[in-house]
Tab-separated table of C-alpha atoms in Angstrom:
chain	number	residue	atom	x	y	z
A	1	MET	CA	90.343	97.581	91.522
A	2	ALA	CA	92.316	94.430	91.970
A	3	HIS	CA	95.992	93.576	90.551
A	4	GLN	CA	97.182	96.947	91.039
A	5	ALA	CA	99.638	96.512	94.340
A	6	LYS	CA	103.095	97.365	94.238
A	7	ILE	CA	105.986	94.758	94.563
A	8	SER	CA	108.111	95.708	97.428
A	9	VAL	CA	110.397	94.092	100.242
A	10	ARG	CA	107.564	94.383	102.493
A	11	ASN	CA	104.962	92.767	99.756
A	12	PRO	CA	106.795	90.528	97.618
A	13	MET	CA	105.320	88.665	94.717
A	14	ALA	CA	104.895	84.781	94.173
A	15	VAL	CA	105.626	83.652	91.056
A	16	VAL	CA	105.094	79.904	90.260
A	17	ILE	CA	106.391	78.129	87.053
A	18	MET	CA	104.923	74.639	86.367
A	19	VAL	CA	106.753	72.295	83.959
A	20	ASP	CA	105.689	69.190	82.371
A	21	GLN	CA	108.261	66.822	82.353
A	22	SER	CA	106.752	63.810	80.679
A	23	GLY	CA	108.279	61.691	78.213
A	24	SER	CA	106.799	63.614	75.285
A	25	MET	CA	108.758	66.531	76.459
A	26	TRP	CA	111.976	64.960	74.576
A	27	GLU	CA	110.093	65.590	71.177
A	28	THR	CA	112.080	68.198	69.119
A	29	ILE	CA	110.332	71.823	68.402
A	30	ALA	CA	111.860	74.685	66.527
A	31	TRP	CA	113.994	76.604	68.469
A	32	ARG	CA	116.628	79.841	67.480
A	33	ASP	CA	117.296	78.707	63.765
A	34	GLY	CA	117.518	74.860	64.454
A	35	TRP	CA	115.562	71.862	66.526
A	36	LYS	CA	115.711	70.773	70.124
A	37	PRO	CA	114.153	68.863	72.332
A	38	LYS	CA	111.231	70.604	74.137
A	39	CYS	CA	112.234	69.782	77.303
A	40	ILE	CA	115.719	71.673	76.669
A	41	ALA	CA	114.447	74.884	75.089
A	42	VAL	CA	111.953	75.207	78.152
A	43	ALA	CA	114.892	74.839	80.413
A	44	GLU	CA	116.742	77.505	78.717
A	45	ILE	CA	113.840	79.650	78.742
A	46	ILE	CA	113.583	79.283	82.588
A	47	ASN	CA	116.975	79.769	83.543
A	48	ASN	CA	116.617	82.901	81.730
A	49	LEU	CA	113.692	84.047	83.259
A	50	LEU	CA	115.024	83.181	86.833
A	51	GLU	CA	118.433	85.302	85.951
A	52	GLU	CA	116.018	88.005	85.219
A	53	PHE	CA	114.168	87.837	88.397
A	54	VAL	CA	117.813	88.211	90.278
A	55	ALA	CA	118.910	90.935	88.054
A	56	ARG	CA	115.736	92.959	89.087
A	57	SER	CA	116.536	92.322	92.760
A	58	ARG	CA	119.908	93.000	92.878
A	59	CYS	CA	120.899	96.271	94.639
A	60	GLU	CA	124.454	97.716	96.565
A	61	SER	CA	123.680	95.297	99.366
A	62	GLY	CA	122.993	92.563	97.629
A	63	TYR	CA	119.491	91.116	96.891
A	64	LYS	CA	115.992	92.581	97.529
A	65	HIS	CA	113.336	90.396	98.576
A	66	TYR	CA	110.936	91.106	95.619
A	67	TYR	CA	110.179	87.570	94.834
A	68	ASP	CA	109.191	84.489	96.153
A	69	ILE	CA	109.746	81.892	93.084
A	70	MET	CA	108.872	78.322	92.993
A	71	VAL	CA	109.686	75.937	89.972
A	72	VAL	CA	107.690	72.554	90.120
A	73	GLY	CA	108.581	69.820	87.807
A	74	TYR	CA	105.559	67.072	87.146
A	75	SER	CA	106.425	63.718	85.300
A	76	GLY	CA	106.893	59.835	86.180
A	77	ALA	CA	108.793	60.660	89.248
A	78	GLY	CA	106.187	62.437	90.560
A	79	VAL	CA	105.751	66.198	91.705
A	80	GLN	CA	109.059	68.034	92.855
A	81	SER	CA	110.913	71.493	93.272
A	82	LEU	CA	113.557	71.999	90.233
A	83	LEU	CA	115.407	74.176	92.506
A	84	ALA	CA	118.202	72.190	94.089
A	85	ASP	CA	118.893	72.243	97.823
A	86	SER	CA	115.768	74.316	98.764
A	87	ASN	CA	114.204	73.324	101.748
A	88	SER	CA	110.770	75.025	100.764
A	89	TYR	CA	109.419	75.313	97.494
A	90	PHE	CA	109.383	79.076	97.617
A	91	VAL	CA	112.685	80.707	97.237
A	92	SER	CA	113.986	84.143	97.441
A	93	PRO	CA	116.344	86.064	94.841
A	94	GLU	CA	119.200	85.615	97.522
A	95	LYS	CA	118.579	81.973	97.963
A	96	LEU	CA	118.268	81.836	94.376
A	97	VAL	CA	121.853	82.938	93.730
A	98	GLY	CA	123.280	80.412	96.127
A	99	ILE	CA	121.804	77.291	94.451
A	100	VAL	CA	123.004	77.486	90.977
A	101	LYS	CA	123.838	73.973	89.733
A	102	GLU	CA	126.132	75.052	86.829
A	103	THR	CA	127.055	77.829	84.430
A	104	GLN	CA	127.037	77.453	80.698
A	105	ASN	CA	127.949	79.259	77.687
A	106	VAL	CA	124.637	80.416	75.705
A	107	GLN	CA	123.434	82.110	72.623
A	108	ARG	CA	121.432	85.338	73.050
A	109	GLN	CA	119.388	86.987	70.699
A	110	ARG	CA	118.643	90.448	71.045
A	111	LEU	CA	116.446	92.627	68.686
A	112	MET	CA	118.280	95.908	67.592
A	113	PRO	CA	116.595	99.328	67.126
A	114	ASP	CA	117.280	99.010	63.247
A	115	GLY	CA	115.323	95.315	63.363
A	116	LYS	CA	118.205	93.458	63.364
A	117	VAL	CA	118.904	90.443	65.381
A	118	ALA	CA	122.261	90.484	67.152
A	119	VAL	CA	123.586	87.165	68.783
A	120	THR	CA	126.049	87.060	71.747
A	121	ASN	CA	127.480	84.530	73.616
A	122	VAL	CA	126.853	84.926	77.525
A	123	LEU	CA	127.563	82.820	80.570
A	124	GLN	CA	124.309	81.477	81.735
A	125	ARG	CA	123.292	80.303	85.186
A	126	VAL	CA	121.682	76.789	85.392
A	127	TRP	CA	118.983	75.853	87.907
A	128	VAL	CA	116.766	74.165	86.042
A	129	GLU	CA	117.978	71.110	83.941
A	130	ALA	CA	116.600	69.318	81.218
A	131	THR	CA	114.848	66.222	81.919
A	132	ALA	CA	111.720	64.400	80.627
A	133	HIS	CA	110.056	60.732	81.242
A	134	GLY	CA	107.001	59.035	82.115
A	135	ARG	CA	103.290	60.432	82.339
A	136	THR	CA	101.981	63.582	83.136
A	137	PRO	CA	100.340	64.112	86.831
A	138	MET	CA	99.371	67.648	86.108
A	139	ARG	CA	96.514	67.515	88.516
A	140	ALA	CA	98.869	66.382	91.335
A	141	ALA	CA	101.268	69.411	90.418
A	142	PHE	CA	98.207	71.700	90.747
A	143	SER	CA	97.149	70.333	94.044
A	144	ARG	CA	100.736	70.892	95.405
A	145	VAL	CA	100.737	74.305	93.877
A	146	TYR	CA	97.373	75.078	95.837
A	147	GLY	CA	98.886	74.163	99.209
A	148	GLU	CA	101.868	76.328	98.678
A	149	ILE	CA	99.982	79.113	97.840
A	150	LYS	CA	97.272	78.721	100.125
A	151	ASP	CA	100.060	79.224	102.761
A	152	TRP	CA	101.917	82.170	100.968
A	153	CYS	CA	98.523	84.112	100.724
A	154	GLY	CA	97.741	83.830	104.294
A	155	GLU	CA	101.492	85.301	105.157
A	156	HIS	CA	101.434	87.963	102.479
A	157	TYR	CA	97.972	89.051	102.326
A	158	ASP	CA	98.712	92.511	100.944
A	159	SER	CA	100.812	91.362	97.999
A	160	PHE	CA	99.983	91.256	94.349
A	161	PRO	CA	98.240	87.727	93.699
A	162	PRO	CA	100.540	85.144	92.911
A	163	LEU	CA	101.442	84.430	89.136
A	164	ILE	CA	101.090	80.810	87.837
A	165	ILE	CA	102.568	79.815	84.615
A	166	ASN	CA	101.973	76.011	83.551
A	167	ILE	CA	104.206	74.556	80.638
A	168	SER	CA	103.013	71.598	79.048
A	169	ASP	CA	102.450	69.619	76.092
A	170	GLY	CA	100.018	67.263	76.704
A	171	GLU	CA	96.834	66.393	78.790
A	172	ALA	CA	96.887	65.201	82.248
A	173	THR	CA	97.196	61.297	82.784
A	174	ASP	CA	96.384	61.551	86.492
A	175	SER	CA	92.816	62.810	86.217
A	176	THR	CA	89.343	63.329	84.381
A	177	GLU	CA	88.862	66.798	82.742
A	178	ARG	CA	86.367	67.456	85.786
A	179	GLU	CA	88.985	66.705	88.359
A	180	LEU	CA	91.582	69.036	86.826
A	181	VAL	CA	88.840	71.849	86.708
A	182	GLU	CA	88.126	71.320	90.108
A	183	VAL	CA	91.541	71.617	91.667
A	184	VAL	CA	92.118	74.987	89.612
A	185	ALA	CA	88.858	75.998	90.868
A	186	GLN	CA	90.288	75.760	94.351
A	187	ILE	CA	93.328	77.729	93.525
A	188	LYS	CA	91.124	80.550	92.156
A	189	THR	CA	89.411	80.666	95.888
A	190	LEU	CA	92.573	81.871	97.092
A	191	GLN	CA	93.199	85.543	97.451
A	192	THR	CA	95.449	88.314	98.720
A	193	SER	CA	93.906	92.109	99.484
A	194	ASP	CA	94.746	92.566	95.941
A	195	GLY	CA	92.635	89.668	94.138
A	196	GLU	CA	92.856	85.976	93.189
A	197	PRO	CA	95.884	84.220	91.905
A	198	ILE	CA	96.365	84.735	88.090
A	199	LEU	CA	96.943	81.202	85.876
A	200	MET	CA	98.468	81.232	82.517
A	201	ASN	CA	98.500	77.846	80.829
A	202	ILE	CA	100.550	77.261	77.696
A	203	HIS	CA	100.372	74.252	75.684
A	204	LEU	CA	103.453	73.167	73.388
A	205	SER	CA	102.039	70.988	70.609
A	206	GLY	CA	103.592	69.727	66.819
A	207	SER	CA	99.681	69.778	65.728
A	208	SER	CA	98.732	71.280	62.431
A	209	GLU	CA	96.438	73.751	64.269
A	210	SER	CA	97.229	77.609	64.314
A	211	SER	CA	98.496	79.008	67.338
A	212	ILE	CA	96.104	80.693	69.655
A	213	ILE	CA	97.571	83.256	72.155
A	214	PHE	CA	95.774	85.241	74.401
A	215	PRO	CA	92.409	84.284	72.793
A	216	GLU	CA	89.540	86.966	73.457
A	217	ASN	CA	86.504	84.323	73.180
A	218	GLU	CA	86.243	80.761	73.186
A	219	SER	CA	84.990	80.853	69.308
A	220	GLU	CA	88.287	81.230	68.498
A	221	LEU	CA	89.690	77.979	69.440
A	222	PRO	CA	89.509	75.119	67.180
A	223	GLU	CA	87.419	72.096	67.549
A	224	ASP	CA	89.781	70.390	70.045
A	225	LYS	CA	88.811	69.189	73.443
A	226	TYR	CA	92.096	70.484	75.257
A	227	ALA	CA	92.180	73.833	73.914
A	228	HIS	CA	88.630	74.471	75.447
A	229	LEU	CA	89.739	72.906	78.422
A	230	LEU	CA	92.741	75.378	78.840
A	231	TYR	CA	90.573	78.126	77.941
A	232	SER	CA	88.080	77.387	81.026
A	233	ILE	CA	90.995	76.912	83.330
A	234	SER	CA	92.686	80.283	82.414
A	235	SER	CA	92.493	83.251	83.917
A	236	LYS	CA	91.136	86.449	82.320
A	237	MET	CA	93.833	88.917	82.187
A	238	PRO	CA	93.981	91.724	84.389
A	239	ASP	CA	93.712	94.896	82.874
A	240	CYS	CA	97.430	95.929	83.227
A	241	PHE	CA	98.368	92.715	81.329
A	242	ALA	CA	95.432	93.468	78.545
A	243	ARG	CA	97.273	96.625	77.763
A	244	GLU	CA	100.598	95.155	77.398
A	245	ILE	CA	99.075	92.395	75.116
A	246	ALA	CA	97.359	94.297	72.908
A	247	ILE	CA	100.756	96.417	72.467
A	248	HIS	CA	102.951	93.110	72.062
A	249	PHE	CA	100.404	91.376	69.827
A	250	ASP	CA	99.356	94.271	67.621
A	251	HIS	CA	95.757	94.538	68.797
A	252	PRO	CA	94.419	97.793	67.743
A	253	ILE	CA	92.307	98.056	70.901
A	254	VAL	CA	92.627	96.569	74.340
A	255	GLY	CA	90.444	93.379	74.789
A	256	GLU	CA	89.709	90.718	77.289
A	257	TYR	CA	92.419	88.029	77.158
A	258	ARG	CA	92.525	84.598	78.684
A	259	GLY	CA	95.811	83.520	79.869
A	260	MET	CA	96.534	80.998	77.657
A	261	ALA	CA	98.598	79.730	74.286
A	262	PHE	CA	97.421	76.713	72.533
A	263	ASN	CA	99.706	74.692	70.041
A	264	ALA	CA	102.379	77.537	71.141
A	265	SER	CA	105.554	77.749	69.316
A	266	MET	CA	109.166	78.412	71.415
A	267	SER	CA	109.190	81.900	70.303
A	268	ASP	CA	105.228	82.082	71.257
A	269	LEU	CA	106.568	80.676	74.849
A	270	VAL	CA	109.101	83.338	75.122
A	271	LYS	CA	106.487	86.352	74.163
A	272	PHE	CA	103.764	84.831	76.437
A	273	ILE	CA	106.017	84.291	79.634
A	274	ASN	CA	107.368	88.024	78.968
A	275	ILE	CA	104.008	89.706	79.358
A	276	GLY	CA	103.495	87.705	82.502
A	277	SER	CA	106.853	88.523	83.987
A	278	THR	CA	107.672	91.992	82.910
A	279	THR	CA	104.026	93.280	83.192
A	280	VAL	CA	103.961	93.101	86.986
A	281	TYR	CA	107.597	94.542	87.013
A	282	LYS	CA	106.432	97.780	85.716
A	283	LEU	CA	103.523	98.461	88.193
């Protein structure tokens, strides 16, 4: 059965985060009892996630190489790594600690056992800065990811397959729908001995349509061309993920979910990413 390999120093896991940094990401969205530009809120979430990967890898002697992490931004400036001073797209947790851009005080919310929300101020390391301009070259970003993952899978054949999380608030401006589907199909031809990569797509929008998170069937989606495109290119979630989805989204039984979120809010984004990043950690 696929998608069961354990993460270890010998067989690390590849995590790829793709971030839309087009001009529309300056539009505001509800975030932590207020409103913030999408690009700022998304940067905060990604930095927190990177901090989690560092914490999970920490040991007495330093950091264990459990993850190869890649963060790619795509915008009017093209496709580029968002991890400063890295010579390659993939970065280990130990390398990540050495390329922090700055630190800043941020508020962290935690849900307490009694149901109350506790707010604390913490010092957050910053790897990804908020920026947004130009168009949305999503196809070019997927093409770059394909090249990097192809090499990675060849070198880590016994590892858990790469996890790819794409965060965007719009459609690709550098391709037709067919061209986007084709480049994603290329990514899905890649494999480790434990299966093919898992692609999760997150659409952030200000539309009036209801949020659709981890749909089980295409019929759940609105009459929206982009929603159906996302559904078609997103991965079917493996059993280990499906169990976590059922628990966290209050489904009475475990279903067959697609790794997509349409018209997602910032709180949806946090829950969605947590499913992807913490489930494999528990294997």
